Amino acid sequence: MNKARLRLLYLDMNSYFASVAQQEDPSLRGRPVGVVTTMTRNAAIIAASYEAKDQGLKFGARMNEARLLIPGMQFRPARHDVYVDYHHRIKRAVERVLPIEAAHSVDEFSIRLTGNAQRLETAMSLAEQMRQQIYTQVGPMMRCSIGLGSSLLLAKLAGKLRKPEGLEWLLPEVLPDKINHLKLRDIPGISRGMETRLHAVGITTVPALYALAPKYARKIWGGVQGERFIRALQGEDISQPIPKPTQSLGHGQVLSYNNRNPEAARLVTRRLLIKAATRLRRQNAYATYLQISVKCTARGRSGLGRKIPATQDSFQLLALFRQFWGELTFTKPISTSVMLGGLIPAHKHTADLFEKRASAGVRTPRENLCVLIDAINQRYGQDTLIYGERPNEITPYTGAKIAFGRIPGCEEFRD
């Protein structure tokens, strides 16, 4: 059997949102900082600096709880456009050393190592060079942890062994001894539910998990993903599944206190649909399905979804929205969402007999008008031109927030 080589480098920015706040505002450096959804008394803290974590702040705390625990705690509202800007600046800094293979989130990247870079000494040196490039090109507060491994899973796990600003490596030759002290939930990909499944079959420690036969893991996970996971944990460089083309896009928003009534919820949902339609045109795709949904404190969720004629026309979508909204029955809304599905790229579009377009994949005059409106708003600022109505209270970053697995484009903050 050939000796396993380092193949992946995983770079994870530490306390990313809070670090960006400290980089932007020097007065916050060295102080406990919490980033909140909005600057209200009971707002949730979505990120905290290491200074706050060192004083006992736990994930999921709220602003009023944090003030009691840490009297000198500083708070800043989330700034999604700034985080995306820093994401691209970090990418450019890292790629001064080696090309990035994938961005897994706004603050996590993986780099494939080849040739001489697979040697441990060389890989460690390259990792330190990346760290120094981030410090000099982006800022000294932008700290990161870096992991090296023979698989993506081991590289990601190695990066978690020493935080903040750690640099570690994992290869089968030091496993499982080097990770014996970890808990099952410390392994990336082991959720609370999966931990329960593993406990049910007598696997309660990391050494037992590492020794698991890949074929048996299929039964525990209920599919091939279990086998792939164990093989990667044991050091095999498992190729990542090819992502399927996006079949839908959408936006959701938790309603602010003043928007928690049916009319305000309508205006917010309408705005989310306009944002989604703008993204649809940017991709030059057509939607063939529309779904709207409202979550309520009473009677749960109310929603409606149907097939629609292929379109990227905001006016047509808004007309459909009026019809859909009129059919919903709900009270006490707390969040709302829209989804455009069944996406068809323009080059794969087949014209319908009743469509008002010159030929397949060619925009209608009204769709071209929507594209012109998009361009004007990009050039002169958000809401320079609007589609008739807008909410009385607009939550910042409506339709352009960083979400799990999706990094908004810089242009989305100007739509």
mmCIF file of C-alpha atoms in Angstrom:
data_model
loop_
_atom_site.group_PDB
_atom_site.id
_atom_site.type_symbol
_atom_site.label_atom_id
_atom_site.label_comp_id
_atom_site.label_asym_id
_atom_site.label_seq_id
_atom_site.Cartn_x
_atom_site.Cartn_y
_atom_site.Cartn_z
ATOM 1 C CA MET A 1 0.000 0.000 0.000
ATOM 2 C CA ASN A 2 1.383 3.406 -0.994
ATOM 3 C CA LYS A 3 2.046 5.866 1.802
ATOM 4 C CA ALA A 4 -0.712 8.493 1.925
ATOM 5 C CA ARG A 5 0.233 12.003 0.842
ATOM 6 C CA LEU A 6 -1.045 15.405 1.813
ATOM 7 C CA ARG A 7 -3.515 16.350 -0.884
ATOM 8 C CA LEU A 8 -5.743 19.085 0.553
ATOM 9 C CA LEU A 9 -5.255 22.308 2.481
ATOM 10 C CA TYR A 10 -8.296 23.717 4.302
ATOM 11 C CA LEU A 11 -8.301 27.350 5.398
ATOM 12 C CA ASP A 12 -10.932 28.518 7.897
ATOM 13 C CA MET A 13 -11.129 32.150 8.999
ATOM 14 C CA ASN A 14 -11.482 32.516 12.789
ATOM 15 C CA SER A 15 -14.555 34.306 14.216
ATOM 16 C CA TYR A 16 -14.949 35.794 10.753
ATOM 17 C CA PHE A 17 -17.748 38.356 11.204
ATOM 18 C CA ALA A 18 -16.303 39.622 14.495
ATOM 19 C CA SER A 19 -12.777 39.726 13.041
ATOM 20 C CA VAL A 20 -14.020 41.850 10.129
ATOM 21 C CA ALA A 21 -15.613 44.236 12.663
ATOM 22 C CA GLN A 22 -12.287 44.497 14.520
ATOM 23 C CA GLN A 23 -10.393 45.023 11.291
ATOM 24 C CA GLU A 24 -12.772 47.774 10.191
ATOM 25 C CA ASP A 25 -12.858 49.510 13.590
ATOM 26 C CA PRO A 26 -9.482 49.572 15.408
ATOM 27 C CA SER A 27 -11.193 50.628 18.665
ATOM 28 C CA LEU A 28 -12.667 47.093 18.894
ATOM 29 C CA ARG A 29 -9.335 45.293 18.760
ATOM 30 C CA GLY A 30 -8.551 43.269 21.851
ATOM 31 C CA ARG A 31 -12.095 43.772 23.168
ATOM 32 C CA PRO A 32 -15.048 41.345 23.378
ATOM 33 C CA VAL A 33 -17.253 41.896 20.317
ATOM 34 C CA GLY A 34 -20.572 40.392 19.294
ATOM 35 C CA VAL A 35 -22.128 40.663 15.843
ATOM 36 C CA VAL A 36 -25.932 40.748 15.985
ATOM 37 C CA THR A 37 -28.727 40.451 13.457
ATOM 38 C CA THR A 38 -30.108 43.881 14.403
ATOM 39 C CA MET A 39 -29.279 46.391 17.117
ATOM 40 C CA THR A 40 -32.204 45.523 19.384
ATOM 41 C CA ARG A 41 -32.088 44.483 23.052
ATOM 42 C CA ASN A 42 -32.867 40.812 22.488
ATOM 43 C CA ALA A 43 -31.111 40.343 19.144
ATOM 44 C CA ALA A 44 -29.286 37.068 18.573
ATOM 45 C CA ILE A 45 -25.488 37.094 18.488
ATOM 46 C CA ILE A 46 -24.444 35.363 15.277
ATOM 47 C CA ALA A 47 -20.677 35.729 15.773
ATOM 48 C CA ALA A 48 -18.357 36.603 18.641
ATOM 49 C CA SER A 49 -14.701 37.511 18.936
ATOM 50 C CA TYR A 50 -12.297 35.214 20.746
ATOM 51 C CA GLU A 51 -12.075 37.806 23.527
ATOM 52 C CA ALA A 52 -15.809 37.249 24.139
ATOM 53 C CA LYS A 53 -15.543 33.467 23.872
ATOM 54 C CA ASP A 54 -12.686 33.451 26.376
ATOM 55 C CA GLN A 55 -14.993 35.157 28.879
ATOM 56 C CA GLY A 56 -17.602 32.416 28.599
ATOM 57 C CA LEU A 57 -19.934 33.621 25.844
ATOM 58 C CA LYS A 58 -21.725 30.628 24.293
ATOM 59 C CA PHE A 59 -23.159 30.186 20.813
ATOM 60 C CA GLY A 60 -26.793 31.313 20.559
ATOM 61 C CA ALA A 61 -26.643 33.916 23.331
ATOM 62 C CA ARG A 62 -28.634 37.126 22.999
ATOM 63 C CA MET A 63 -27.487 40.683 23.443
ATOM 64 C CA ASN A 64 -29.060 41.250 26.862
ATOM 65 C CA GLU A 65 -27.579 37.956 28.173
ATOM 66 C CA ALA A 66 -24.125 38.881 26.853
ATOM 67 C CA ARG A 67 -24.240 42.292 28.577
ATOM 68 C CA LEU A 68 -24.900 40.610 31.914
ATOM 69 C CA LEU A 69 -22.065 38.142 31.405
ATOM 70 C CA ILE A 70 -19.558 40.637 29.957
ATOM 71 C CA PRO A 71 -20.299 44.234 31.036
ATOM 72 C CA GLY A 72 -17.814 45.726 28.551
ATOM 73 C CA MET A 73 -19.104 43.766 25.568
ATOM 74 C CA GLN A 74 -19.284 45.707 22.285
ATOM 75 C CA PHE A 75 -21.928 45.035 19.639
ATOM 76 C CA ARG A 76 -22.091 45.675 15.909
ATOM 77 C CA PRO A 77 -24.846 44.888 13.378
ATOM 78 C CA ALA A 78 -24.120 42.330 10.660
ATOM 79 C CA ARG A 79 -22.760 43.841 7.421
ATOM 80 C CA HIS A 80 -23.187 41.201 4.741
ATOM 81 C CA ASP A 81 -21.845 43.330 1.891
ATOM 82 C CA VAL A 82 -18.616 43.971 3.815
ATOM 83 C CA TYR A 83 -18.206 40.257 4.597
ATOM 84 C CA VAL A 84 -18.550 39.383 0.906
ATOM 85 C CA ASP A 85 -16.001 42.076 0.005
ATOM 86 C CA TYR A 86 -13.526 40.628 2.529
ATOM 87 C CA HIS A 87 -14.237 37.130 1.167
ATOM 88 C CA HIS A 88 -12.972 38.195 -2.253
ATOM 89 C CA ARG A 89 -10.003 40.047 -0.769
ATOM 90 C CA ILE A 90 -8.995 36.927 1.164
ATOM 91 C CA LYS A 91 -9.311 34.817 -1.994
ATOM 92 C CA ARG A 92 -7.000 37.159 -3.867
ATOM 93 C CA ALA A 93 -4.455 37.088 -1.040
ATOM 94 C CA VAL A 94 -4.465 33.276 -0.805
ATOM 95 C CA GLU A 95 -4.129 32.892 -4.554
ATOM 96 C CA ARG A 96 -0.879 34.817 -4.471
ATOM 97 C CA VAL A 97 0.458 31.504 -3.098
ATOM 98 C CA LEU A 98 -1.728 28.713 -4.560
ATOM 99 C CA PRO A 99 -5.005 28.605 -6.511
ATOM 100 C CA ILE A 100 -8.179 27.947 -4.511
ATOM 101 C CA GLU A 101 -10.067 24.846 -5.600
ATOM 102 C CA ALA A 102 -13.336 25.627 -3.792
ATOM 103 C CA ALA A 103 -14.957 28.189 -1.507
ATOM 104 C CA HIS A 104 -17.121 26.172 0.885
ATOM 105 C CA SER A 105 -18.612 29.212 2.594
ATOM 106 C CA VAL A 106 -17.893 32.906 2.950
ATOM 107 C CA ASP A 107 -14.955 32.122 5.267
ATOM 108 C CA GLU A 108 -13.768 28.611 4.308
ATOM 109 C CA PHE A 109 -11.612 27.569 1.356
ATOM 110 C CA SER A 110 -9.852 24.433 0.154
ATOM 111 C CA ILE A 111 -6.718 24.187 -1.973
ATOM 112 C CA ARG A 112 -5.533 21.035 -3.745
ATOM 113 C CA LEU A 113 -1.858 20.247 -3.256
ATOM 114 C CA THR A 114 0.162 18.780 -6.107
ATOM 115 C CA GLY A 115 3.756 17.821 -6.781
ATOM 116 C CA ASN A 116 6.311 19.046 -4.264
ATOM 117 C CA ALA A 117 3.563 20.865 -2.311
ATOM 118 C CA GLN A 118 2.410 17.455 -1.024
ATOM 119 C CA ARG A 119 5.539 17.174 1.113
ATOM 120 C CA LEU A 120 4.788 18.054 4.745
ATOM 121 C CA GLU A 121 7.574 20.626 5.120
ATOM 122 C CA THR A 122 6.640 22.365 1.869
ATOM 123 C CA ALA A 123 2.899 22.327 2.619
ATOM 124 C CA MET A 124 3.478 23.810 6.090
ATOM 125 C CA SER A 125 5.610 26.553 4.566
ATOM 126 C CA LEU A 126 2.984 27.351 1.917
ATOM 127 C CA ALA A 127 0.287 27.496 4.603
ATOM 128 C CA GLU A 128 2.293 30.055 6.571
ATOM 129 C CA GLN A 129 2.842 32.078 3.411
ATOM 130 C CA MET A 130 -0.931 32.190 2.867
ATOM 131 C CA ARG A 131 -1.456 33.368 6.425
ATOM 132 C CA GLN A 132 1.107 36.165 5.981
ATOM 133 C CA GLN A 133 -0.476 37.212 2.671
ATOM 134 C CA ILE A 134 -3.847 37.554 4.418
ATOM 135 C CA TYR A 135 -2.292 39.649 7.191
ATOM 136 C CA THR A 136 -0.500 41.986 4.773
ATOM 137 C CA GLN A 137 -3.069 42.186 1.958
ATOM 138 C CA VAL A 138 -6.305 42.109 3.985
ATOM 139 C CA GLY A 139 -5.462 43.000 7.588
ATOM 140 C CA PRO A 140 -3.793 41.804 10.792
ATOM 141 C CA MET A 141 -7.107 40.978 12.510
ATOM 142 C CA MET A 142 -8.013 38.431 9.817
ATOM 143 C CA ARG A 143 -6.743 35.349 11.612
ATOM 144 C CA CYS A 144 -7.186 31.850 10.229
ATOM 145 C CA SER A 145 -6.687 28.194 11.092
ATOM 146 C CA ILE A 146 -5.227 25.895 8.445
ATOM 147 C CA GLY A 147 -5.426 22.119 8.191
ATOM 148 C CA LEU A 148 -3.555 19.706 5.938
ATOM 149 C CA GLY A 149 -4.692 16.183 5.133
ATOM 150 C CA SER A 150 -4.821 13.342 2.656
ATOM 151 C CA SER A 151 -8.589 13.927 2.306
ATOM 152 C CA LEU A 152 -10.796 16.994 2.479
ATOM 153 C CA LEU A 153 -12.384 15.714 5.697
ATOM 154 C CA LEU A 154 -9.013 15.209 7.401
ATOM 155 C CA ALA A 155 -7.785 18.642 6.258
ATOM 156 C CA LYS A 156 -10.908 20.286 7.667
ATOM 157 C CA LEU A 157 -10.607 18.320 10.907
ATOM 158 C CA ALA A 158 -6.893 19.177 11.241
ATOM 159 C CA GLY A 159 -7.744 22.863 11.009
ATOM 160 C CA LYS A 160 -10.079 22.512 13.995
ATOM 161 C CA LEU A 161 -7.452 20.922 16.251
ATOM 162 C CA ARG A 162 -5.811 24.239 17.097
ATOM 163 C CA LYS A 163 -7.868 27.420 17.147
ATOM 164 C CA PRO A 164 -7.367 30.277 16.731
ATOM 165 C CA GLU A 165 -4.496 30.632 14.252
ATOM 166 C CA GLY A 166 -3.612 26.941 14.260
ATOM 167 C CA LEU A 167 -1.739 24.893 11.686
ATOM 168 C CA GLU A 168 -2.012 21.100 11.902
ATOM 169 C CA TRP A 169 -1.904 18.010 9.677
ATOM 170 C CA LEU A 170 -3.542 14.584 9.667
ATOM 171 C CA LEU A 171 -2.471 11.464 7.769
ATOM 172 C CA PRO A 172 -3.397 7.806 8.341
ATOM 173 C CA GLU A 173 0.056 7.193 9.864
ATOM 174 C CA VAL A 174 -0.944 9.227 12.976
ATOM 175 C CA LEU A 175 -4.582 8.103 13.137
ATOM 176 C CA PRO A 176 -6.618 7.556 15.130
ATOM 177 C CA ASP A 177 -4.179 8.402 17.960
ATOM 178 C CA LYS A 178 -4.015 12.098 17.068
ATOM 179 C CA ILE A 179 -7.809 12.494 17.281
ATOM 180 C CA ASN A 180 -8.628 10.011 20.073
ATOM 181 C CA HIS A 181 -9.378 12.856 22.483
ATOM 182 C CA LEU A 182 -12.176 14.276 20.334
ATOM 183 C CA LYS A 183 -15.887 13.634 20.761
ATOM 184 C CA LEU A 184 -17.988 12.294 17.903
ATOM 185 C CA ARG A 185 -19.642 15.693 17.458
ATOM 186 C CA ASP A 186 -16.196 17.270 16.965
ATOM 187 C CA ILE A 187 -15.864 15.438 13.640
ATOM 188 C CA PRO A 188 -17.188 17.586 10.757
ATOM 189 C CA GLY A 189 -20.306 15.948 9.369
ATOM 190 C CA ILE A 190 -21.414 14.200 12.587
ATOM 191 C CA SER A 191 -24.670 15.894 13.564
ATOM 192 C CA ARG A 192 -26.663 15.342 16.725
ATOM 193 C CA GLY A 193 -28.954 12.972 14.839
ATOM 194 C CA MET A 194 -26.049 10.978 13.404
ATOM 195 C CA GLU A 195 -24.438 10.788 16.841
ATOM 196 C CA THR A 196 -27.659 9.215 18.131
ATOM 197 C CA ARG A 197 -27.590 6.637 15.325
ATOM 198 C CA LEU A 198 -23.969 5.775 16.056
ATOM 199 C CA HIS A 199 -24.656 5.404 19.785
ATOM 200 C CA ALA A 200 -27.536 3.064 18.956
ATOM 201 C CA VAL A 201 -25.097 0.610 17.324
ATOM 202 C CA GLY A 202 -22.492 0.928 20.066
ATOM 203 C CA ILE A 203 -20.152 3.467 18.455
ATOM 204 C CA THR A 204 -19.498 6.070 21.128
ATOM 205 C CA THR A 205 -15.848 7.053 20.610
ATOM 206 C CA VAL A 206 -13.732 8.421 17.778
ATOM 207 C CA PRO A 207 -11.455 5.315 17.700
ATOM 208 C CA ALA A 208 -14.555 3.134 17.249
ATOM 209 C CA LEU A 209 -15.802 5.424 14.473
ATOM 210 C CA TYR A 210 -12.407 5.334 12.751
ATOM 211 C CA ALA A 211 -12.359 1.513 12.866
ATOM 212 C CA LEU A 212 -15.823 1.249 11.316
ATOM 213 C CA ALA A 213 -15.991 -0.822 8.127
ATOM 214 C CA PRO A 214 -17.062 1.412 5.216
ATOM 215 C CA LYS A 215 -19.652 -1.142 4.037
ATOM 216 C CA TYR A 216 -21.215 -1.213 7.514
ATOM 217 C CA ALA A 217 -21.273 2.595 7.542
ATOM 218 C CA ARG A 218 -23.628 2.425 4.547
ATOM 219 C CA LYS A 219 -26.222 0.722 6.743
ATOM 220 C CA ILE A 220 -25.851 3.223 9.585
ATOM 221 C CA TRP A 221 -26.075 6.281 7.327
ATOM 222 C CA GLY A 222 -28.673 4.693 5.080
ATOM 223 C CA GLY A 223 -26.719 5.239 1.896
ATOM 224 C CA VAL A 224 -23.391 5.495 0.116
ATOM 225 C CA GLN A 225 -22.589 8.764 1.900
ATOM 226 C CA GLY A 226 -21.737 6.729 5.013
ATOM 227 C CA GLU A 227 -19.146 4.676 3.168
ATOM 228 C CA ARG A 228 -17.678 7.804 1.595
ATOM 229 C CA PHE A 229 -17.475 9.499 5.000
ATOM 230 C CA ILE A 230 -15.564 6.650 6.687
ATOM 231 C CA ARG A 231 -13.195 6.222 3.750
ATOM 232 C CA ALA A 232 -12.407 9.952 3.898
ATOM 233 C CA LEU A 233 -11.927 9.795 7.688
ATOM 234 C CA GLN A 234 -9.485 6.927 7.146
ATOM 235 C CA GLY A 235 -7.498 9.133 4.759
ATOM 236 C CA GLU A 236 -8.747 8.306 1.281
ATOM 237 C CA ASP A 237 -9.009 11.236 -1.120
ATOM 238 C CA ILE A 238 -12.692 10.878 -1.998
ATOM 239 C CA SER A 239 -13.723 12.849 -5.056
ATOM 240 C CA GLN A 240 -16.547 15.275 -4.354
ATOM 241 C CA PRO A 241 -19.864 14.715 -6.157
ATOM 242 C CA ILE A 242 -20.327 16.997 -9.146
ATOM 243 C CA PRO A 243 -22.821 19.707 -8.106
ATOM 244 C CA LYS A 244 -26.116 19.511 -9.926
ATOM 245 C CA PRO A 245 -27.274 22.624 -11.798
ATOM 246 C CA THR A 246 -29.366 24.903 -9.604
ATOM 247 C CA GLN A 247 -33.047 24.112 -10.055
ATOM 248 C CA SER A 248 -34.419 26.919 -7.905
ATOM 249 C CA LEU A 249 -33.604 30.211 -6.228
ATOM 250 C CA GLY A 250 -35.360 32.166 -3.577
ATOM 251 C CA HIS A 251 -35.250 34.443 -0.599
ATOM 252 C CA GLY A 252 -36.714 34.448 2.892
ATOM 253 C CA GLN A 253 -36.867 36.933 5.731
ATOM 254 C CA VAL A 254 -37.837 36.986 9.388
ATOM 255 C CA LEU A 255 -40.220 39.906 9.684
ATOM 256 C CA SER A 256 -39.319 42.856 11.880
ATOM 257 C CA TYR A 257 -41.754 43.713 14.663
ATOM 258 C CA ASN A 258 -43.417 46.485 12.633
ATOM 259 C CA ASN A 259 -43.837 44.187 9.612
ATOM 260 C CA ARG A 260 -45.665 41.439 11.513
ATOM 261 C CA ASN A 261 -49.075 42.110 10.019
ATOM 262 C CA PRO A 262 -50.663 40.818 6.782
ATOM 263 C CA GLU A 263 -50.246 43.999 4.701
ATOM 264 C CA ALA A 264 -46.626 44.597 5.699
ATOM 265 C CA ALA A 265 -45.879 40.890 5.146
ATOM 266 C CA ARG A 266 -47.326 41.199 1.643
ATOM 267 C CA LEU A 267 -45.041 44.103 0.794
ATOM 268 C CA VAL A 268 -41.973 42.322 2.169
ATOM 269 C CA THR A 269 -42.782 39.123 0.243
ATOM 270 C CA ARG A 270 -43.365 41.170 -2.901
ATOM 271 C CA ARG A 271 -39.943 42.778 -2.495
ATOM 272 C CA LEU A 272 -38.318 39.354 -2.016
ATOM 273 C CA LEU A 273 -39.901 38.198 -5.283
ATOM 274 C CA ILE A 274 -38.508 41.228 -7.133
ATOM 275 C CA LYS A 275 -35.039 40.435 -5.734
ATOM 276 C CA ALA A 276 -35.352 36.808 -6.845
ATOM 277 C CA ALA A 277 -36.489 37.850 -10.338
ATOM 278 C CA THR A 278 -33.444 40.099 -10.667
ATOM 279 C CA ARG A 279 -31.166 37.160 -9.840
ATOM 280 C CA LEU A 280 -33.088 35.050 -12.345
ATOM 281 C CA ARG A 281 -32.388 37.537 -15.141
ATOM 282 C CA ARG A 282 -28.744 37.798 -14.128
ATOM 283 C CA GLN A 283 -28.505 34.032 -14.677
ATOM 284 C CA ASN A 284 -30.510 34.434 -17.896
ATOM 285 C CA ALA A 285 -32.851 31.644 -16.883
ATOM 286 C CA TYR A 286 -36.613 31.189 -16.928
ATOM 287 C CA ALA A 287 -38.724 30.106 -13.953
ATOM 288 C CA THR A 288 -41.551 27.621 -14.469
ATOM 289 C CA TYR A 289 -42.688 27.351 -10.851
ATOM 290 C CA LEU A 290 -43.579 29.939 -8.199
ATOM 291 C CA GLN A 291 -44.029 29.306 -4.495
ATOM 292 C CA ILE A 292 -44.779 31.751 -1.700
ATOM 293 C CA SER A 293 -44.904 30.870 1.971
ATOM 294 C CA VAL A 294 -45.715 32.625 5.248
ATOM 295 C CA LYS A 295 -44.820 31.254 8.677
ATOM 296 C CA CYS A 296 -47.127 32.329 11.481
ATOM 297 C CA THR A 297 -47.221 32.133 15.255
ATOM 298 C CA ALA A 298 -50.698 30.624 14.916
ATOM 299 C CA ARG A 299 -51.658 27.755 12.568
ATOM 300 C CA GLY A 300 -48.069 27.169 11.445
ATOM 301 C CA ARG A 301 -47.162 27.833 7.813
ATOM 302 C CA SER A 302 -49.401 28.900 4.936
ATOM 303 C CA GLY A 303 -48.079 28.492 1.430
ATOM 304 C CA LEU A 304 -48.968 28.054 -2.219
ATOM 305 C CA GLY A 305 -46.936 26.771 -5.164
ATOM 306 C CA ARG A 306 -47.842 26.156 -8.799
ATOM 307 C CA LYS A 307 -46.384 25.727 -12.255
ATOM 308 C CA ILE A 308 -46.296 28.943 -14.260
ATOM 309 C CA PRO A 309 -45.495 29.851 -17.883
ATOM 310 C CA ALA A 310 -41.723 30.171 -18.383
ATOM 311 C CA THR A 311 -40.743 33.745 -17.536
ATOM 312 C CA GLN A 312 -38.147 36.109 -16.101
ATOM 313 C CA ASP A 313 -40.539 39.067 -16.274
ATOM 314 C CA SER A 314 -41.006 40.843 -12.923
ATOM 315 C CA PHE A 315 -44.341 42.319 -14.059
ATOM 316 C CA GLN A 316 -45.708 38.878 -14.913
ATOM 317 C CA LEU A 317 -44.398 37.410 -11.659
ATOM 318 C CA LEU A 318 -45.955 40.233 -9.645
ATOM 319 C CA ALA A 319 -49.316 39.607 -11.338
ATOM 320 C CA LEU A 320 -49.079 35.939 -10.369
ATOM 321 C CA PHE A 321 -48.046 36.964 -6.866
ATOM 322 C CA ARG A 322 -51.209 39.064 -6.440
ATOM 323 C CA GLN A 323 -53.279 36.026 -7.410
ATOM 324 C CA PHE A 324 -51.379 33.656 -5.097
ATOM 325 C CA TRP A 325 -51.447 36.052 -2.146
ATOM 326 C CA GLY A 326 -55.193 36.480 -2.445
ATOM 327 C CA GLU A 327 -55.631 32.734 -1.946
ATOM 328 C CA LEU A 328 -53.606 32.559 1.288
ATOM 329 C CA THR A 329 -55.240 32.594 4.705
ATOM 330 C CA PHE A 330 -53.078 33.376 7.716
ATOM 331 C CA THR A 331 -52.722 35.451 10.882
ATOM 332 C CA LYS A 332 -49.767 36.731 12.904
ATOM 333 C CA PRO A 333 -46.987 36.308 10.294
ATOM 334 C CA ILE A 334 -43.392 36.070 11.595
ATOM 335 C CA SER A 335 -41.460 35.185 8.430
ATOM 336 C CA THR A 336 -42.012 34.975 4.717
ATOM 337 C CA SER A 337 -40.306 33.464 1.679
ATOM 338 C CA VAL A 338 -40.495 33.121 -2.096
ATOM 339 C CA MET A 339 -39.061 30.477 -4.418
ATOM 340 C CA LEU A 340 -38.696 30.412 -8.186
ATOM 341 C CA GLY A 341 -38.305 26.820 -9.348
ATOM 342 C CA GLY A 342 -38.031 24.655 -12.414
ATOM 343 C CA LEU A 343 -35.294 26.922 -13.762
ATOM 344 C CA ILE A 344 -34.466 26.590 -17.440
ATOM 345 C CA PRO A 345 -31.312 28.237 -18.861
ATOM 346 C CA ALA A 346 -32.112 30.438 -21.840
ATOM 347 C CA HIS A 347 -30.116 28.190 -24.221
ATOM 348 C CA LYS A 348 -32.266 25.177 -23.200
ATOM 349 C CA HIS A 349 -35.586 26.980 -23.336
ATOM 350 C CA THR A 350 -38.275 25.649 -25.687
ATOM 351 C CA ALA A 351 -40.779 28.252 -26.783
ATOM 352 C CA ASP A 352 -44.410 27.615 -25.902
ATOM 353 C CA LEU A 353 -47.111 28.173 -28.521
ATOM 354 C CA PHE A 354 -48.721 30.859 -26.363
ATOM 355 C CA GLU A 355 -45.541 32.676 -25.271
ATOM 356 C CA LYS A 356 -45.140 36.259 -26.474
ATOM 357 C CA ARG A 357 -41.499 36.004 -27.497
ATOM 358 C CA ALA A 358 -39.878 36.025 -30.922
ATOM 359 C CA SER A 359 -38.257 32.597 -30.467
ATOM 360 C CA ALA A 360 -36.950 30.214 -27.827
ATOM 361 C CA GLY A 361 -34.542 31.805 -25.352
ATOM 362 C CA VAL A 362 -35.153 35.337 -26.606
ATOM 363 C CA ARG A 363 -36.383 37.893 -24.082
ATOM 364 C CA THR A 364 -39.715 39.573 -24.579
ATOM 365 C CA PRO A 365 -39.804 43.394 -24.804
ATOM 366 C CA ARG A 366 -41.052 43.545 -21.211
ATOM 367 C CA GLU A 367 -38.273 41.247 -19.987
ATOM 368 C CA ASN A 368 -35.809 43.570 -21.714
ATOM 369 C CA LEU A 369 -37.427 46.480 -19.847
ATOM 370 C CA CYS A 370 -36.798 44.609 -16.574
ATOM 371 C CA VAL A 371 -33.135 44.146 -17.571
ATOM 372 C CA LEU A 372 -32.896 47.910 -18.172
ATOM 373 C CA ILE A 373 -34.376 48.599 -14.718
ATOM 374 C CA ASP A 374 -31.779 46.222 -13.226
ATOM 375 C CA ALA A 375 -28.971 48.124 -14.957
ATOM 376 C CA ILE A 376 -30.229 51.523 -13.752
ATOM 377 C CA ASN A 377 -30.462 50.321 -10.143
ATOM 378 C CA GLN A 378 -26.962 48.847 -10.373
ATOM 379 C CA ARG A 379 -25.549 52.113 -11.657
ATOM 380 C CA TYR A 380 -27.451 54.661 -9.592
ATOM 381 C CA GLY A 381 -28.303 52.735 -6.437
ATOM 382 C CA GLN A 382 -30.864 50.392 -4.924
ATOM 383 C CA ASP A 383 -34.503 51.385 -5.550
ATOM 384 C CA THR A 384 -33.675 54.145 -8.030
ATOM 385 C CA LEU A 385 -36.549 52.567 -9.963
ATOM 386 C CA ILE A 386 -39.143 50.457 -8.137
ATOM 387 C CA TYR A 387 -42.051 48.266 -9.219
ATOM 388 C CA GLY A 388 -44.824 50.394 -7.733
ATOM 389 C CA GLU A 389 -44.734 49.531 -4.019
ATOM 390 C CA ARG A 390 -42.160 49.049 -1.295
ATOM 391 C CA PRO A 391 -42.415 48.150 2.419
ATOM 392 C CA ASN A 392 -42.691 51.017 4.888
ATOM 393 C CA GLU A 393 -39.907 49.420 6.939
ATOM 394 C CA ILE A 394 -37.131 47.765 4.962
ATOM 395 C CA THR A 395 -34.816 45.407 6.813
ATOM 396 C CA PRO A 396 -31.180 45.812 5.767
ATOM 397 C CA TYR A 397 -29.904 43.258 3.218
ATOM 398 C CA THR A 398 -33.367 42.092 2.182
ATOM 399 C CA GLY A 399 -32.763 39.322 -0.348
ATOM 400 C CA ALA A 400 -28.974 39.606 -0.149
ATOM 401 C CA LYS A 401 -27.851 37.914 3.038
ATOM 402 C CA ILE A 402 -25.095 35.356 3.334
ATOM 403 C CA ALA A 403 -26.747 31.959 3.737
ATOM 404 C CA PHE A 404 -25.446 28.465 4.338
ATOM 405 C CA GLY A 405 -23.840 27.299 1.114
ATOM 406 C CA ARG A 406 -24.480 30.561 -0.774
ATOM 407 C CA ILE A 407 -22.361 33.666 -1.034
ATOM 408 C CA PRO A 408 -24.262 36.574 -2.593
ATOM 409 C CA GLY A 409 -22.627 38.360 -5.508
ATOM 410 C CA CYS A 410 -21.444 41.897 -4.796
ATOM 411 C CA GLU A 411 -24.005 43.172 -7.300
ATOM 412 C CA GLU A 412 -26.896 41.760 -5.237
ATOM 413 C CA PHE A 413 -26.383 44.444 -2.602
ATOM 414 C CA ARG A 414 -27.156 47.090 -5.235
ATOM 415 C CA ASP A 415 -30.298 45.503 -6.710
#
